CSV table of N, CA and C in Angstrom, one decimal:
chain,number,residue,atom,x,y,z
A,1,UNK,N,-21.9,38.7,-3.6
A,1,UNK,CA,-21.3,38.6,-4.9
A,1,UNK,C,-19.8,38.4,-4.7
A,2,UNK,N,-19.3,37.3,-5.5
A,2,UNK,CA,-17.6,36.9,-5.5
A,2,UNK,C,-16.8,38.1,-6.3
A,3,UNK,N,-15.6,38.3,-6.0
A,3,UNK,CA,-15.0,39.1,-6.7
A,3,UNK,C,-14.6,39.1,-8.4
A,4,UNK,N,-14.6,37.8,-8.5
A,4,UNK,CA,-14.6,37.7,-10.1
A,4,UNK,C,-16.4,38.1,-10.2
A,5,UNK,N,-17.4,38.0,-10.0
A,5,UNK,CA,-18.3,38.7,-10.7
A,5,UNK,C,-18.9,39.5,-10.3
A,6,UNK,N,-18.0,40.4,-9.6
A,6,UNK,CA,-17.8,42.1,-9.4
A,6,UNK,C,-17.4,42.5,-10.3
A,7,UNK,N,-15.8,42.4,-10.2
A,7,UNK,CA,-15.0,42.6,-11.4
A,7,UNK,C,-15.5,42.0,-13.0
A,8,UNK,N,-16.4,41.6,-13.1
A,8,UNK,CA,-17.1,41.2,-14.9
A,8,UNK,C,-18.3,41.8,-14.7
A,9,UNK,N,-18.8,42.2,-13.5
A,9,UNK,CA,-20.0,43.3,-13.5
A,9,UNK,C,-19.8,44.8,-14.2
A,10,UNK,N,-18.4,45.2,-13.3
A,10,UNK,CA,-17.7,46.8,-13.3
A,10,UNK,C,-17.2,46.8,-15.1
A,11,UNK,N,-16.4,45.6,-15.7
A,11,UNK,CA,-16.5,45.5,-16.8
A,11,UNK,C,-17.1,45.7,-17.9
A,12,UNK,N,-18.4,45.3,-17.4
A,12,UNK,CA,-19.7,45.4,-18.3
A,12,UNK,C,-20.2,46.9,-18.3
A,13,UNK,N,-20.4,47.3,-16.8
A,13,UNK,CA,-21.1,48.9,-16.9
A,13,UNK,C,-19.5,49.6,-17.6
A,14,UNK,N,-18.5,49.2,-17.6
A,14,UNK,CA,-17.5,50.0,-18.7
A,14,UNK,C,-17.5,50.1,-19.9
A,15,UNK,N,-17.9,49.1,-20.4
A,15,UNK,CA,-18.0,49.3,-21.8
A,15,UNK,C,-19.3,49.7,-22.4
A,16,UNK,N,-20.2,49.4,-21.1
A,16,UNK,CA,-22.1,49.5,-21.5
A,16,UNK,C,-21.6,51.3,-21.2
A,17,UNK,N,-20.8,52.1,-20.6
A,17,UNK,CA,-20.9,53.5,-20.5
A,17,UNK,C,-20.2,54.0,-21.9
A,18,UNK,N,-19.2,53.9,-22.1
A,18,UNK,CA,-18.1,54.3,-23.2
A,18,UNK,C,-19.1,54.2,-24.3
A,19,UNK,N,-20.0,52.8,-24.2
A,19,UNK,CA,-20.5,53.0,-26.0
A,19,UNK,C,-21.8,54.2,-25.9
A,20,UNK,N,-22.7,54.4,-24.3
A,20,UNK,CA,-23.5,55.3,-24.5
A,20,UNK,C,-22.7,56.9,-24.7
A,21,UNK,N,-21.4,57.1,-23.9
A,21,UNK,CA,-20.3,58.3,-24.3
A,21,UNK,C,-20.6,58.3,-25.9
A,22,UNK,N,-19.9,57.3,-27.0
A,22,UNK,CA,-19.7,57.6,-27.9
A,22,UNK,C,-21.0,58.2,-28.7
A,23,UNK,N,-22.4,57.3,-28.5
A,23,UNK,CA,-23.2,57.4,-28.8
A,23,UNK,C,-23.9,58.9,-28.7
A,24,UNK,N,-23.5,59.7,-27.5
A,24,UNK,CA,-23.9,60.9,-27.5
A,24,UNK,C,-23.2,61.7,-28.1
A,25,UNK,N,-21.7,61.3,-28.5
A,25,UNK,CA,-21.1,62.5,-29.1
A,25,UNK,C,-21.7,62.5,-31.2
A,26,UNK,N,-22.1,61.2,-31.5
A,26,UNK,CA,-22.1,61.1,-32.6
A,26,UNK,C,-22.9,62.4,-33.5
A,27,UNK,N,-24.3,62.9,-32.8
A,27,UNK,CA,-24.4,64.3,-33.9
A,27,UNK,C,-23.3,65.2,-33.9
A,28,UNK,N,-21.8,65.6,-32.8
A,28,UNK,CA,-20.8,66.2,-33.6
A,28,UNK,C,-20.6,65.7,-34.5
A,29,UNK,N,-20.6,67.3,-35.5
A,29,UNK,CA,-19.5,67.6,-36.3
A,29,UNK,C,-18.0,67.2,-36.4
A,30,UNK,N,-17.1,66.7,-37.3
A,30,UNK,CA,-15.5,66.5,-37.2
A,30,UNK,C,-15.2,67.8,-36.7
A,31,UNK,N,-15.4,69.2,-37.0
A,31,UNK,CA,-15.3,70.4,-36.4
A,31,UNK,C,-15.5,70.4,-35.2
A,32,UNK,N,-17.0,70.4,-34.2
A,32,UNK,CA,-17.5,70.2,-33.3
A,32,UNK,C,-16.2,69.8,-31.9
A,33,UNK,N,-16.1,68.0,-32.9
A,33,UNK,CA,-15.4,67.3,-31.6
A,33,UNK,C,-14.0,67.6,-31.8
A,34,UNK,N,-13.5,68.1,-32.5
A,34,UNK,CA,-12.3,68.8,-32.5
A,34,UNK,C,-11.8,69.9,-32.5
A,35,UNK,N,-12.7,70.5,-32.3
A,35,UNK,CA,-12.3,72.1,-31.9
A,35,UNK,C,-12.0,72.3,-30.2
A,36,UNK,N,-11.0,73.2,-30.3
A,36,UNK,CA,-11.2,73.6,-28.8
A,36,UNK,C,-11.9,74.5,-27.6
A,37,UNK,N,-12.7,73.8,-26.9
A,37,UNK,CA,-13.7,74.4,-26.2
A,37,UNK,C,-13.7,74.1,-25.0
A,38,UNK,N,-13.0,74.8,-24.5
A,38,UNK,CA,-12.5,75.4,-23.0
A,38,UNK,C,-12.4,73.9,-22.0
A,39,UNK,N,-12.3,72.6,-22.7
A,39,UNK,CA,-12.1,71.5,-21.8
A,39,UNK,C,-10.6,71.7,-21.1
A,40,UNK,N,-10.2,70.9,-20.1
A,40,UNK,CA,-9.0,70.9,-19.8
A,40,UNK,C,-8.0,70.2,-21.0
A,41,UNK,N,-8.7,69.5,-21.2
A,41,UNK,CA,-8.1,68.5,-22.7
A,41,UNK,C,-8.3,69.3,-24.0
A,42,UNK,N,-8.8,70.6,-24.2
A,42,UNK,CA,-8.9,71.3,-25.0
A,42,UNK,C,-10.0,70.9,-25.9
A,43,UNK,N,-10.3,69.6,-26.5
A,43,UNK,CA,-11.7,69.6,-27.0
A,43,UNK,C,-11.7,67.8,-26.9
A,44,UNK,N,-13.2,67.4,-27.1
A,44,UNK,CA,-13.9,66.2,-26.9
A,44,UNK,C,-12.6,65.2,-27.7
A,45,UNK,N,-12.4,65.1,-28.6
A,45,UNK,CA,-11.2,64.2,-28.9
A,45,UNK,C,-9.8,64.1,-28.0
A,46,UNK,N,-9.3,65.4,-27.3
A,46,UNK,CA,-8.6,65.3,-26.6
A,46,UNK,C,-8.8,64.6,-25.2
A,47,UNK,N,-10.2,64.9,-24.7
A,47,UNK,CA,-10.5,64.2,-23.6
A,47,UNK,C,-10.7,62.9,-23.4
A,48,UNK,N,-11.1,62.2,-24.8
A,48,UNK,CA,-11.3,60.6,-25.3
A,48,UNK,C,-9.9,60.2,-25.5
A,49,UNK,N,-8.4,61.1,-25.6
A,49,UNK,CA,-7.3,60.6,-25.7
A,49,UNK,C,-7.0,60.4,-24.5
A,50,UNK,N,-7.3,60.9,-23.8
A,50,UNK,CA,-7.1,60.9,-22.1
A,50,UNK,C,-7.5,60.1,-21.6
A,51,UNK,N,-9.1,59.7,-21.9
A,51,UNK,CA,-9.3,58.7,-21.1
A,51,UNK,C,-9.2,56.7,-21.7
A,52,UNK,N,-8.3,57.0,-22.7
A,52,UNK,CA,-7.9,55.5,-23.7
A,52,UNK,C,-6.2,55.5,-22.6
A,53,UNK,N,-5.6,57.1,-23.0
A,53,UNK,CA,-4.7,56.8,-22.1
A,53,UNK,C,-4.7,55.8,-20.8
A,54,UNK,N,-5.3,56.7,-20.4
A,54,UNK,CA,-5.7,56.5,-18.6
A,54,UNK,C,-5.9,54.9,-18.4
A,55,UNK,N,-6.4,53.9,-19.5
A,55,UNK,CA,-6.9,52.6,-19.7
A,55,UNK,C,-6.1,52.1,-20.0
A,56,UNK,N,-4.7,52.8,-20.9
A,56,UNK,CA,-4.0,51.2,-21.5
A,56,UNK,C,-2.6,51.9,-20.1
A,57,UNK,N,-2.6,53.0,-20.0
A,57,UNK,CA,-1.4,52.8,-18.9
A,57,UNK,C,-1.1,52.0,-17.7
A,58,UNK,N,-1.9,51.6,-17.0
A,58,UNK,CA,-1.4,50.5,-16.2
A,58,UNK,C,-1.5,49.2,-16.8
A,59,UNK,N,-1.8,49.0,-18.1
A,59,UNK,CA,-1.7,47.8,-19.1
A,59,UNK,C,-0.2,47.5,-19.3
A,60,UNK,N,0.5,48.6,-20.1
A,60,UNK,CA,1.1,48.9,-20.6
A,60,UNK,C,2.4,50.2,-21.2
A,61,UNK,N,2.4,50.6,-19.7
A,61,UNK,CA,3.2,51.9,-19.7
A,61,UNK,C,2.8,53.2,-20.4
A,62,UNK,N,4.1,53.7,-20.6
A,62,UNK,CA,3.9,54.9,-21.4
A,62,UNK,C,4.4,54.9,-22.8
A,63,UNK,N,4.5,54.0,-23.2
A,63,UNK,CA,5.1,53.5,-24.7
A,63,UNK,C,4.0,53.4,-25.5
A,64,UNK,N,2.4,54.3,-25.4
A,64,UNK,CA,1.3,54.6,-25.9
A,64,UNK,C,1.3,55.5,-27.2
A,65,UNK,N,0.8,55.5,-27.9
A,65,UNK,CA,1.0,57.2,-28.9
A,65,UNK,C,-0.7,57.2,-28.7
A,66,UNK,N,-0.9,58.6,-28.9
A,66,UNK,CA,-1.8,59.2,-29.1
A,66,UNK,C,-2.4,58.9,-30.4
A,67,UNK,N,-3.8,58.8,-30.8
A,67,UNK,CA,-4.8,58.4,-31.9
A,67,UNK,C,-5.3,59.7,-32.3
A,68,UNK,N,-5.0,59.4,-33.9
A,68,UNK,CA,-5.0,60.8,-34.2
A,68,UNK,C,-6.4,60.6,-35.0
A,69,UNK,N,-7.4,59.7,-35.3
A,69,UNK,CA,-8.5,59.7,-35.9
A,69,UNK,C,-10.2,59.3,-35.0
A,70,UNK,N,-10.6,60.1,-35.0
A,70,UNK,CA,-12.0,59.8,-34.4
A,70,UNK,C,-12.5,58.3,-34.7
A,71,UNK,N,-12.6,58.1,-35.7
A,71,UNK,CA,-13.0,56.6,-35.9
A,71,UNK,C,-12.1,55.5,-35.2
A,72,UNK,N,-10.5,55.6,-35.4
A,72,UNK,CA,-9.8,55.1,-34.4
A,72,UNK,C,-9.6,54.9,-33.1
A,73,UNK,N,-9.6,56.2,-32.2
A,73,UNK,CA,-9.6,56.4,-31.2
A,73,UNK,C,-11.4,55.3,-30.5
A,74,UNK,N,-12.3,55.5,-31.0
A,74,UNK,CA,-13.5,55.3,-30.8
A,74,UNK,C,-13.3,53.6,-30.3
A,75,UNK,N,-12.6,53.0,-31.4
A,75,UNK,CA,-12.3,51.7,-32.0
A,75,UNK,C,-11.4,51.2,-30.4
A,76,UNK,N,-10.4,52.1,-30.6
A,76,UNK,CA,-9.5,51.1,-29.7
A,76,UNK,C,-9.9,51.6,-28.0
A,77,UNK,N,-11.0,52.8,-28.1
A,77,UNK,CA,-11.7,52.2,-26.6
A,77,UNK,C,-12.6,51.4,-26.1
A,78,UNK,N,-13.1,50.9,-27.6
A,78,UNK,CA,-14.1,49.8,-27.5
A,78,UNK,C,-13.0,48.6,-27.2
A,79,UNK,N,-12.2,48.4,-27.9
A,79,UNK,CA,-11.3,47.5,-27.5
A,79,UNK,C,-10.8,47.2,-26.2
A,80,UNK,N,-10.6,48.2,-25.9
A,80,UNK,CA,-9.3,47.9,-24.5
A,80,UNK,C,-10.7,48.5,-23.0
A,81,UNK,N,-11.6,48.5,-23.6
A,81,UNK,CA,-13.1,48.2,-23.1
A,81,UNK,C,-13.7,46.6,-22.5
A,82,UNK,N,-13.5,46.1,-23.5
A,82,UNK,CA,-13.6,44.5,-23.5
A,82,UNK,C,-12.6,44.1,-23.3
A,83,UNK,N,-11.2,44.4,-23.1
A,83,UNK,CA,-10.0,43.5,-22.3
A,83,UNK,C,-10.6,43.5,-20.7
């Protein structure tokens, strides 16, 4: 396998993983995924900010803000998923 279709393989299992992530968190509650329970990120939204971080920082520095809405945050890891 060439390295361009490694790299559009690793691609695919990234965003084919993220949308089964989302998919499992969906029976939380807004309570649920936002409360704090003993994560290092303090609760499931915090750890989904972490890892959108983690994805646009070598994109695009540290001039990121943090997503303050579940439906958003969800959105722009689907996004920066498919980049």
């Amino acid at each position: 396998m060439g390295t361009k279709a490694h790299f559009k393989m690793m691609a695919d299992y990234h965003l084919w993983a993220y949308q089964r992530l989302h998919q499992s968190l969906e029976p939380l509650s807004d309570d649920e995924y936002h409360r704090a329970c003993g994560l290092f990120f303090k609760s499931v939204h915090g750890t989904l900010n972490h890892l959108l971080l983690g994805e646009l920082f070598p994109i695009s520095g540290l001039d990121q803000e943090l997503v303050s809405s579940r439906p958003e945050l969800a959105e722009a890891m689907f996004i920066q998923a498919q980049c």
